[in-house]
Coordinates of C-alpha atoms in Angstrom, one line a residue:
X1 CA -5.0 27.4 -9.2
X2 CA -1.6 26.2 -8.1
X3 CA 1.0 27.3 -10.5
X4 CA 3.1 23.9 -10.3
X5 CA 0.6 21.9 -12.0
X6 CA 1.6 23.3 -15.4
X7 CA 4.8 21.6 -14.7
X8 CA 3.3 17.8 -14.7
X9 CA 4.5 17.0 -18.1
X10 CA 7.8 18.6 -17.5
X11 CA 8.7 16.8 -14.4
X12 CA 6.9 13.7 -15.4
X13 CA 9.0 13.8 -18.9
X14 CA 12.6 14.3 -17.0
X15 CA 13.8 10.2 -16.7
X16 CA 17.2 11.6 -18.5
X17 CA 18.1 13.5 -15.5
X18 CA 16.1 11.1 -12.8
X19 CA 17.8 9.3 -10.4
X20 CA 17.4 5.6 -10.5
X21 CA 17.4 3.4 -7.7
X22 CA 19.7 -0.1 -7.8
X23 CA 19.9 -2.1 -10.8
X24 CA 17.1 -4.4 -11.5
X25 CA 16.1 -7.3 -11.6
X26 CA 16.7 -8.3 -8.6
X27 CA 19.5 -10.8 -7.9
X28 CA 18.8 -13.9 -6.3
X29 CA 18.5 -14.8 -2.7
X30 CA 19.6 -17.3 -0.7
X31 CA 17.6 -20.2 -0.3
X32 CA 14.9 -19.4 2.9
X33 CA 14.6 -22.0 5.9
X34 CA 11.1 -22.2 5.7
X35 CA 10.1 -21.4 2.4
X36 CA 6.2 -20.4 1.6
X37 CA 3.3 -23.3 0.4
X38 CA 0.8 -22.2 -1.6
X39 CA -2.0 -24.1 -2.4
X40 CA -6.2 -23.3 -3.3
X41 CA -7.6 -19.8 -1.5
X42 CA -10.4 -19.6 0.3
X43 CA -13.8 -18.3 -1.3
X44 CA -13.2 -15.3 0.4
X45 CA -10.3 -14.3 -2.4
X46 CA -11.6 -13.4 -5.5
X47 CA -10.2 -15.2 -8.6
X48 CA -8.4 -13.3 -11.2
X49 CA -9.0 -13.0 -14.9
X50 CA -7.2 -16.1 -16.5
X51 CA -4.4 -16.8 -17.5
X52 CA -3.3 -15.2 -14.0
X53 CA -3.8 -17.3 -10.8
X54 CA -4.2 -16.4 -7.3
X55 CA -3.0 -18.9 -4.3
X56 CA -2.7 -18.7 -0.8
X57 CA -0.5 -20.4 2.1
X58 CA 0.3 -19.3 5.7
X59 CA 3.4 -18.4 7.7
X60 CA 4.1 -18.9 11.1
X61 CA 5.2 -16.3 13.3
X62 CA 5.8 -15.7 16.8
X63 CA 3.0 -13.7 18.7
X64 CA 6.1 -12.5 20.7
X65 CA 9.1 -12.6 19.0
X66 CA 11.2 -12.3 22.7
X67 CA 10.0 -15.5 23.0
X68 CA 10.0 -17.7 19.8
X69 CA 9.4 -20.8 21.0
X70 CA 5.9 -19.1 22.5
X71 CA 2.4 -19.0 21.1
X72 CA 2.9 -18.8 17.1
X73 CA -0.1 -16.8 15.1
X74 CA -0.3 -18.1 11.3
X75 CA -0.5 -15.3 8.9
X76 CA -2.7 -15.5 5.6
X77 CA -0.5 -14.8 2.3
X78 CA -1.8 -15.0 -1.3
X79 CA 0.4 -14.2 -4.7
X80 CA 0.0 -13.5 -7.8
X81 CA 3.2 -14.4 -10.1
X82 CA 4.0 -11.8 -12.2
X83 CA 2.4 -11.8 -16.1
X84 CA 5.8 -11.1 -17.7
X85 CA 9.0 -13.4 -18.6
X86 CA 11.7 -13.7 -15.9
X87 CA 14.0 -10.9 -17.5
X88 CA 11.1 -8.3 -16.6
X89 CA 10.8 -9.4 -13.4
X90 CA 11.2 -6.9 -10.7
X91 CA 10.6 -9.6 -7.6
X92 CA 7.6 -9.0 -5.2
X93 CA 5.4 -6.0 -4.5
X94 CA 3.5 -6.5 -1.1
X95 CA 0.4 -4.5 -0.8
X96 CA -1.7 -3.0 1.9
X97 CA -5.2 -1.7 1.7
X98 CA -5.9 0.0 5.2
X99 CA -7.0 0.1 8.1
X100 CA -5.8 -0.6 10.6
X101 CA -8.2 -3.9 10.4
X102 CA -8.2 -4.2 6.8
X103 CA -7.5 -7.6 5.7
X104 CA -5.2 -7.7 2.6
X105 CA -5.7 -11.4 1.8
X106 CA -8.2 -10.5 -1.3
X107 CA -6.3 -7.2 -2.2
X108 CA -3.7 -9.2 -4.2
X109 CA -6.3 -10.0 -6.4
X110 CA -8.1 -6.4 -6.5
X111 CA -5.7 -4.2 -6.7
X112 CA -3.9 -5.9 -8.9
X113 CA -6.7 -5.5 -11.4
X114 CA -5.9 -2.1 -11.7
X115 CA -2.4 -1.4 -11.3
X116 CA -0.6 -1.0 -14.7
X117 CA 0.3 -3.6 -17.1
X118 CA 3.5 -2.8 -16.8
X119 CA 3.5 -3.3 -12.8
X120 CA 1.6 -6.5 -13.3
X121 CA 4.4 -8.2 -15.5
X122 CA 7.3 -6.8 -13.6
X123 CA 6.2 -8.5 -9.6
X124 CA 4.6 -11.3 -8.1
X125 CA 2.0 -8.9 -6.1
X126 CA 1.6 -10.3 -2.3
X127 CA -1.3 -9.7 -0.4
X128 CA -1.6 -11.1 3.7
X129 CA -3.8 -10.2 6.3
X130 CA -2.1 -8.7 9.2
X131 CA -2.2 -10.3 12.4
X132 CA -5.4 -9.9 14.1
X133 CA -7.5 -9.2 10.9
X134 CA -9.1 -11.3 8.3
X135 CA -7.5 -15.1 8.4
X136 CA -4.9 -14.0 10.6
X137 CA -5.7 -14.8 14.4
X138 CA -8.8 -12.1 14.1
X139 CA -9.2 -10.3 17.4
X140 CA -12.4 -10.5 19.1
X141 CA -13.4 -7.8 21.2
X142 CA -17.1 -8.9 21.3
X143 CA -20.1 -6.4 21.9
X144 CA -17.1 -3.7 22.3
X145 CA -19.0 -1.9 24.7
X146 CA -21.9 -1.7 22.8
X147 CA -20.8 -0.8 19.1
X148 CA -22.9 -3.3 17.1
X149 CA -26.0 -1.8 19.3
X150 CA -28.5 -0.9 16.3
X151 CA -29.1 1.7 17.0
X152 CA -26.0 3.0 18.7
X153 CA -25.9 5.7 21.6
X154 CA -25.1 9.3 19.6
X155 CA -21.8 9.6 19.0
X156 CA -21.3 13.5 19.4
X157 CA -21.8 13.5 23.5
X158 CA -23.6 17.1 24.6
X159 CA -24.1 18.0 28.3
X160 CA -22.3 16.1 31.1
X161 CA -24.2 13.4 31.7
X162 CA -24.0 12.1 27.6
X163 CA -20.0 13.0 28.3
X164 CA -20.1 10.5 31.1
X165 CA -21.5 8.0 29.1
X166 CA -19.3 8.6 26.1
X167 CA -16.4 7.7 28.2
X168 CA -18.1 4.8 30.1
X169 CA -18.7 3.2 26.2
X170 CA -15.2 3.7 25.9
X171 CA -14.5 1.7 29.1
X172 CA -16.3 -0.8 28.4
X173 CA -15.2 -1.3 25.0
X174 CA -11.1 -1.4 26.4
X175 CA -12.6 -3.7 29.2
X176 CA -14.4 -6.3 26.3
X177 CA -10.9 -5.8 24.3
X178 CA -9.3 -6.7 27.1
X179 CA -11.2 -9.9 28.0
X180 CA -11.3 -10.8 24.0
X181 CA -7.7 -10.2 22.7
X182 CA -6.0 -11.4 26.3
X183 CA -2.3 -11.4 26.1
X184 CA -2.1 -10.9 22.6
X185 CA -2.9 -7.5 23.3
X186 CA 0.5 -5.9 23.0
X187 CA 1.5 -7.7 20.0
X188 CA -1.3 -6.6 17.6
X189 CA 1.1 -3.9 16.7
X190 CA 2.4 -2.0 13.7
X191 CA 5.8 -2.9 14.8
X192 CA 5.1 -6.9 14.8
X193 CA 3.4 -6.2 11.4
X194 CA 6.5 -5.1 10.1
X195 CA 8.5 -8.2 11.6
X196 CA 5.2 -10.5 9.6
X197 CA 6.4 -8.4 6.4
X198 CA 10.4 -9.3 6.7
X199 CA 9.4 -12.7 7.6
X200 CA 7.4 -13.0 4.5
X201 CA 10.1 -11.7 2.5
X202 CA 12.4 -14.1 4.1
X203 CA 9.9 -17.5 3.7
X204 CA 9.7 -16.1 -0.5
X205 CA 13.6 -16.4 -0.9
X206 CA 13.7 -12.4 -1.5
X207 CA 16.6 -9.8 -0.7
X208 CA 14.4 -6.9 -0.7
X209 CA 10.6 -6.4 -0.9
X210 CA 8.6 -3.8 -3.1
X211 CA 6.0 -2.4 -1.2
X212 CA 2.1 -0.3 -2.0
X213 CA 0.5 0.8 1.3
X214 CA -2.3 2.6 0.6
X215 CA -3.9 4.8 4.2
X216 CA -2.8 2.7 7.1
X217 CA -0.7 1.0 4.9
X218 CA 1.9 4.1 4.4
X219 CA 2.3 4.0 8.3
X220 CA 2.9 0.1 8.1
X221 CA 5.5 0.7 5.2
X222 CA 7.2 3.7 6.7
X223 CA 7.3 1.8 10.3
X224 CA 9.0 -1.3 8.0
X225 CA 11.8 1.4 6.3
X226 CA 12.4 2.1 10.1
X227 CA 12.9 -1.3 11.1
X228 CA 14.6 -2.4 7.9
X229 CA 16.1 0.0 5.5
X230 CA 18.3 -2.1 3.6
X231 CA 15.2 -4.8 2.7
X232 CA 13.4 -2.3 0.9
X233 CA 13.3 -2.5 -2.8
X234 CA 10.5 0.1 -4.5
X235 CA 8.2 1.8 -1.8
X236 CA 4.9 3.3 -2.9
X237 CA 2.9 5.1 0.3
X238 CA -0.3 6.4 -1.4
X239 CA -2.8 8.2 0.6
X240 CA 0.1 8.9 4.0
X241 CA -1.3 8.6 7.2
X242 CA 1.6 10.8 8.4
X243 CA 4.2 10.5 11.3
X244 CA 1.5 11.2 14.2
X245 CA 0.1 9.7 17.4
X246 CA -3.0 8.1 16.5
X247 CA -5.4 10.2 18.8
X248 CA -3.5 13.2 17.0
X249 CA -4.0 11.8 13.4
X250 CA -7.8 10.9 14.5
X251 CA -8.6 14.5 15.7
X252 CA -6.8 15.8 12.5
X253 CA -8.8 13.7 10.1
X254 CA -12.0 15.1 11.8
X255 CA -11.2 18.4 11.3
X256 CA -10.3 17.9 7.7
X257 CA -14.0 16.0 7.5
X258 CA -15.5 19.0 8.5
X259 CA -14.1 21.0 6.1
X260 CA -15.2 18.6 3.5
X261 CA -18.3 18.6 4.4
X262 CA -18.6 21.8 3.7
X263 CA -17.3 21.2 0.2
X264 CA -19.7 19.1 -0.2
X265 CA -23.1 21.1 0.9
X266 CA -21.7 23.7 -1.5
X267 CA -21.4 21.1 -4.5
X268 CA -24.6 19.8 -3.7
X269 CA -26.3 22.8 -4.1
X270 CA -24.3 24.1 -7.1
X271 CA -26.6 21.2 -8.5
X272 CA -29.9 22.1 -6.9
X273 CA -32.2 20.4 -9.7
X274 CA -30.7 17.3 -9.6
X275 CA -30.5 17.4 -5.4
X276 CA -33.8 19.5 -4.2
X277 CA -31.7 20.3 -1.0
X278 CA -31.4 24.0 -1.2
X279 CA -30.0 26.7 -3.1
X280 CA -27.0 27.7 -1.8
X281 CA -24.5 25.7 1.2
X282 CA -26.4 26.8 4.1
X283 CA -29.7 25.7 3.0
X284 CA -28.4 22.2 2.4
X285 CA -26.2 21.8 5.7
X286 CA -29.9 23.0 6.8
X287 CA -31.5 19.6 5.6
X288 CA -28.8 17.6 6.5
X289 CA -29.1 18.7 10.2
X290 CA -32.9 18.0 9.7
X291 CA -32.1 14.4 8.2
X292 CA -30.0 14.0 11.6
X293 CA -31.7 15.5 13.9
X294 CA -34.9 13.4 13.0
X295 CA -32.7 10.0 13.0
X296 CA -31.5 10.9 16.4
X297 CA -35.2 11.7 17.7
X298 CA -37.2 9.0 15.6
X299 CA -34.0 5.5 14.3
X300 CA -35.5 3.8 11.5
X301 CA -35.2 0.1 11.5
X302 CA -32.2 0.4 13.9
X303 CA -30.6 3.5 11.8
X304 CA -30.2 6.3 13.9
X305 CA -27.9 9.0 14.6
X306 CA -24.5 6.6 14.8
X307 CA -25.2 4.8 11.5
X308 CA -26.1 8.1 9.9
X309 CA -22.5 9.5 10.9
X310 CA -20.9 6.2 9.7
X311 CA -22.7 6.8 6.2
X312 CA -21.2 10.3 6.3
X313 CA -18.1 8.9 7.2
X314 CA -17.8 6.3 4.0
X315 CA -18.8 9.1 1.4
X316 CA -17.4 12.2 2.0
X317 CA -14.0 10.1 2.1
X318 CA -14.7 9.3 -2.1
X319 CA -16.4 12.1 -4.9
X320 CA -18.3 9.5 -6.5
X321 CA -20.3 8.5 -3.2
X322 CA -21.6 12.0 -2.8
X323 CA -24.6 11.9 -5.1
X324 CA -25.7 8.5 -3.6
X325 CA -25.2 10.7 0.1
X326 CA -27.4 13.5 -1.9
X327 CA -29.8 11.2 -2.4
X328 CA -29.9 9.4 0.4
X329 CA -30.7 12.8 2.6
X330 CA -33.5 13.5 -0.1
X331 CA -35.0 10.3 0.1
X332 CA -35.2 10.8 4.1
X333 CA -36.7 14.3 3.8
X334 CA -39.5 13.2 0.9
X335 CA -40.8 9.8 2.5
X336 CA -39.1 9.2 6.4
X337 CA -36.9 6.0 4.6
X338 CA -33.6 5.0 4.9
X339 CA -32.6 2.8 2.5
X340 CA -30.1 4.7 0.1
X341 CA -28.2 5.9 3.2
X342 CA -27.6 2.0 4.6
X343 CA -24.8 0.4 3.8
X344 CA -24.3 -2.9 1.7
X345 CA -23.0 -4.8 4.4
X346 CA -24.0 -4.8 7.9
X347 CA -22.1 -3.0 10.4
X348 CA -22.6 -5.8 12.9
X349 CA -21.2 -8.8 10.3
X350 CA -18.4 -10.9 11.3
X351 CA -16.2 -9.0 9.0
X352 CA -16.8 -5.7 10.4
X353 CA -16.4 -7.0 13.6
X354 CA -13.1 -8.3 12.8
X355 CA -12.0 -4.3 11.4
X356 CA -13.2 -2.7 14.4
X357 CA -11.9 -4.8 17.0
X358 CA -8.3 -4.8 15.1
X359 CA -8.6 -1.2 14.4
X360 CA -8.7 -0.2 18.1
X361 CA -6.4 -3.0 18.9
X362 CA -3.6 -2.0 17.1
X363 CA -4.1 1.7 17.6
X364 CA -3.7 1.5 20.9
X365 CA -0.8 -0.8 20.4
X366 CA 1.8 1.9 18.7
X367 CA 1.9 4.8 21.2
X368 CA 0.8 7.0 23.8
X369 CA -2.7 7.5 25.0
X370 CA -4.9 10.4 25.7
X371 CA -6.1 10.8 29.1
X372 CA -10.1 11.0 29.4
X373 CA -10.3 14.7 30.3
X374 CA -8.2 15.7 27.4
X375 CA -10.9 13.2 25.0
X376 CA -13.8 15.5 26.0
X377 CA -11.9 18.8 26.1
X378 CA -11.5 17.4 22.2
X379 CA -14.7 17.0 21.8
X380 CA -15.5 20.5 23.3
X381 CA -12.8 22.1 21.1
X382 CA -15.1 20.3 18.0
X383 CA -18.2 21.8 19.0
X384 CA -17.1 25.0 19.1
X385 CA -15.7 24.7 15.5
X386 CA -18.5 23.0 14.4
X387 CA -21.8 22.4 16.7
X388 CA -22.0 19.0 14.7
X389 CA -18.5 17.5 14.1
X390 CA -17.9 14.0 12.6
X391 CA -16.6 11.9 15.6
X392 CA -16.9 8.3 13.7
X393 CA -13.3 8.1 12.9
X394 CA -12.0 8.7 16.4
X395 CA -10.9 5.4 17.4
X396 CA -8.3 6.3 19.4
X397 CA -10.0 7.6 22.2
X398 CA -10.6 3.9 23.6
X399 CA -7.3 4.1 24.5
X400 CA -7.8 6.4 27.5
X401 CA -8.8 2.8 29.2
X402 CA -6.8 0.6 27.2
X403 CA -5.4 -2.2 29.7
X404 CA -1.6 -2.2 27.9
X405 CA 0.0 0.8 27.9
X406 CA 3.1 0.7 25.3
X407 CA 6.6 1.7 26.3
X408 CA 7.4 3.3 23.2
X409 CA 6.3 5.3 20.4
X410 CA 6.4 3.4 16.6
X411 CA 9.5 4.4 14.8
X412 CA 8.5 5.5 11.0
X413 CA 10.9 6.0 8.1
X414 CA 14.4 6.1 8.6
X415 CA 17.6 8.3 6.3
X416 CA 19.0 5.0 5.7
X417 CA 16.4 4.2 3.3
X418 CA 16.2 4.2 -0.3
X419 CA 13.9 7.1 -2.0
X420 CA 10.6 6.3 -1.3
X421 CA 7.2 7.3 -3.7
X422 CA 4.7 9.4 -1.5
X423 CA 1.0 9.9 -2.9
X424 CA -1.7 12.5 -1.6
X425 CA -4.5 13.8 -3.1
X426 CA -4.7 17.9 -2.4
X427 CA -8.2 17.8 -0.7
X428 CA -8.2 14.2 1.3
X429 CA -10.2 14.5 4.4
X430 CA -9.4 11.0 5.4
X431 CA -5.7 11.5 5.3
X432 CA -4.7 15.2 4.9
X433 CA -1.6 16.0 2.6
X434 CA 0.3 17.4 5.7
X435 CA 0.7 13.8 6.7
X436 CA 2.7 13.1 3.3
X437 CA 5.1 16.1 3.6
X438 CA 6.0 15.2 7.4
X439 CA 6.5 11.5 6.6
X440 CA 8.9 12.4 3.5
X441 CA 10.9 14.7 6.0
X442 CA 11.8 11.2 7.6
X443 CA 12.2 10.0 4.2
X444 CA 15.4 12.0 3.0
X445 CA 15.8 11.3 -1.1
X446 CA 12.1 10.4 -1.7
X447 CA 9.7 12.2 -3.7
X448 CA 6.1 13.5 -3.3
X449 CA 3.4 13.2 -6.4
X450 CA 0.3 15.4 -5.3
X451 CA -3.1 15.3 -7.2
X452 CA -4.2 18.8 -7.5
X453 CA -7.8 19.8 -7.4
X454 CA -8.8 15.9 -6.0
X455 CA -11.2 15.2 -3.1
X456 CA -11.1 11.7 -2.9
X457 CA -9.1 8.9 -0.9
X458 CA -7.1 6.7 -2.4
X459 CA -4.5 7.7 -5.7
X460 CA -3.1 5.0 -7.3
X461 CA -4.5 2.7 -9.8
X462 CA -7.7 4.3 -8.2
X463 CA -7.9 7.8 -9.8
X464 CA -7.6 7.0 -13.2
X465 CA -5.0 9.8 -13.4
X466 CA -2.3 9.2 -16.2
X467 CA 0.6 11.7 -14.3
X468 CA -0.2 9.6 -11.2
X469 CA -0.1 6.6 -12.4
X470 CA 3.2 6.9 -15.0
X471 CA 5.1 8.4 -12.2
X472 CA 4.7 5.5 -10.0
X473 CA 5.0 2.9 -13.0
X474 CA 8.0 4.2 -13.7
X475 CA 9.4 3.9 -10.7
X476 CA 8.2 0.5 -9.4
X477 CA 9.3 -1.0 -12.7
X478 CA 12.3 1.5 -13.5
X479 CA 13.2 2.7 -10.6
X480 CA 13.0 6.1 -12.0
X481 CA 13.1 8.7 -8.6
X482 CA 12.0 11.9 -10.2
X483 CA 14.4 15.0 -10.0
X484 CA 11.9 16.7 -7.7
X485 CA 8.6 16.3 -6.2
X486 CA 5.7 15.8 -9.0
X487 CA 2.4 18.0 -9.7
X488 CA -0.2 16.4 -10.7
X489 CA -3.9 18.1 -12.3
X490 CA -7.1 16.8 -10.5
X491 CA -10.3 15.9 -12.1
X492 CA -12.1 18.4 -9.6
X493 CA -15.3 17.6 -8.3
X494 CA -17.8 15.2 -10.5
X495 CA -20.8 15.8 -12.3
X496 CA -23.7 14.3 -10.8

């Protein structure tokens, strides 16, 4: 048990001796030259409950800004106008679900939903797909040296000649980027994302923007504090990525994966009635290898060994997906089907297309590369810490080949900035905590609220967890920075 938690209400009680950020609301802004038009979304966006409606428009931006009377991209906004009267409002809160690749078009709508009432009446929530992803000039990086394959070449190369074929997939998918994204290749970027973000801000009339980045979305908002400090209102980074290269985030997330998987055989067999997978942690990593093993020897329907590690992936990433992953590995074992391991939507749908292509895209976009040798002296370091890693979430190994090579490093967070709100849950495997304190060492002023005892991706108006969600409620809508980093007690792990 960590001893802080007992000190949730406490800290989470102290607005008297709080700092507060600048007065609110927020005065108003010049007139912008090219204001925003919104008009009807596309069926994509969901629609809201009534009375609150959602609408879209588009902004255009220069694929280069060196050159701005270039190529322009058109990026995909919607809004949300806040619920409350104008002396609650707060301005605009732009939010970000992920990725990279995720589009963010919908997530006005979604994540609205669930953010708090008070939230909801104080900002006009804004949600835009990032360039390359969604409505936003998608990239294409077509078969992507055979990802879509179904059913995909193992992912966890063993001996040479499945090492040199790892790294001749990853060729060929840098070689299809390359021929798909063309000369928008350096320019699917964090750093341009940013520049979308101040230009939205801008084309809404707004001084400053509030901002919820959720995974990818921290390192989007802490690379737009770098870029512009004094344009941030109320910053909210739930779930940090952390100030690391990407091949060096990627390679810490896989480790973390394999410790949760661990977690997870144990739970599992803690509930060996429900499960039938073994009595005790070993037993069950046992049947799992069987379940894998088998799919790598014998793909069902076009599930083999790849789309088994993708299912992994997606679950162990969220509590409540880990009885349906329990289940899924049972059903395999009793019968030879596959069914409650596949996911809803198929891996090889336009959508998903999109998120993969703009995922490796922009990854290889913000920073250094590794350099092949050190990708399979990785993978080797893996094995020998666990003979069967996780290797979905490595992305960033495509950019060994990748055909631009960026000059510089993305800059994230900056002292000049106002406090900002940092989120982690204790036990994330997708983005470990450590990622959260290094940000909020760029970050002087701002404040970390940890969820103790937690497993699960994603805080936020996503946990259900009152200390959570006051703290940050308080200080979107308040501006209430607590006196010192916040503790928050964890559900633990569900009850299947």
């Amino acid at each position: 048990m960590i001893p802080a938690v007992r000190r949730t209400g406490l800290l989470c009680a102290l607005t008297a001796t709080a700092a507060l950020l600048p007065a609110t609301p927020v005065p108003a802004a010049p007139p912008p030259a090219a204001p925003l038009r919104f008009s009807a979304c596309p069926d994509s966006v969901p629609a809201p409950p009534p009375p609150a409606r959602v609408e879209c428009g588009r902004l255009s931006v220069p694929l280069d800004r060196s050159h701005p009377d270039g190529t322009h991209l058109r990026i995909a906004v919607s809004r949300i106008r806040a619920s409350g009267p104008a002396s609650e409002r707060r301005g605009v809160l732009l939010v970000n679900p992920g990725g990279p690749g995720g589009s963010g078009l919908p997530y006005a709508v979604t994540k609205r939903a669930k953010l708090p009432e008070r939230v909801r009446r104080s900002y006009d929530v804004i949600g835009f797909d990032p360039r390359g992803t969604g409505a936003s000039a998608p990239a294409d990086c077509g078969p992507m040296g055979g990802l879509f394959d179904s059913p995909g070449p193992d992912p966890v190369p063993e001996g040479r000649a499945a090492g040199k074929a790892y790294l001749d997939t990853l060729r060929r998918t840098a070689d299809d980027c390359a021929h798909g994204v063309k000369n928008a290749l350096p320019y699917l970027s964090t750093t341009e994302t940013a520049r979308d973000m101040d230009a939205i801000r801008a084309a809404l009339g707004e001084p400053r923007i509030g901002f919820l980045g959720v995974s990818y979305g921290s390192y989007l908002g802490a690379a737009y504090a770098a870029q512009f400090p004094g344009r941030v209102g109320r910053m909210v980074l739930d779930s940090v990525v952390g100030p690391r290269e990407w091949y060096d985030f990627d390679l810490l997330q896989s480790r973390a994966l394999i410790r949760q998987r661990a977690v997870f055989f144990a739970w599992t067999a803690r509930h060996g009635k429900r499960f039938g997978l073994g009595a005790d942690g070993a037993a069950v990593r046992a049947a799992y290898q069987r379940v894998r093993d088998g799919l790598a020897k014998h793909p069902v329907d076009g599930f083999g060994a790849a789309e088994f590690d993708r299912t992994v992936y997606r679950a162990l990433g969220r509590t409540e997906r880990w009885a349906g992953l329990a289940d899924g590995l049972r059903t395999y074992l009793r019968d030879g089907t596959t069914g409650p391991l596949r996911p809803e939507e198929p891996f090889d749908g336009a959508a998903s297309r999109t998120y993969e292509a703009a995922n490796r895209t922009v990854k290889c976009a913000d920073g250094p590369a590794p350099t092949p040798a050190r990708v399979m002296a990785d993978i080797r370091r893996m094995r020998r810490l666990d003979p069967q890693p996780l290797l979905t979430g490595m992305e960033a190994s495509v950019c060994a080949y990748w055909h631009h090579r960026p000059a510089h490093r993305t800059p994230l967070g900056s002292p000049k900035a106002p406090p900002v709100l940092l989120i982690a849950s204790a036990h994330d495997p997708v983005t470990p905590i450590e990622g959260a304190r290094a940000l909020q060492r760029r970050l002087p002023g701002s404040r970390l609220v940890s969820l103790h005892n937690d497993y699960s991706h994603g805080v936020f108006a996503s946990r259900g967890n009152a200390c959570v969600d006051g703290t940050a409620a308080a200080y979107l809508v308040d501006g209430t920075v607590p006196p010192a980093d916040v503790h928050c007690s964890g559900p633990g792990l569900p009850t299947p």
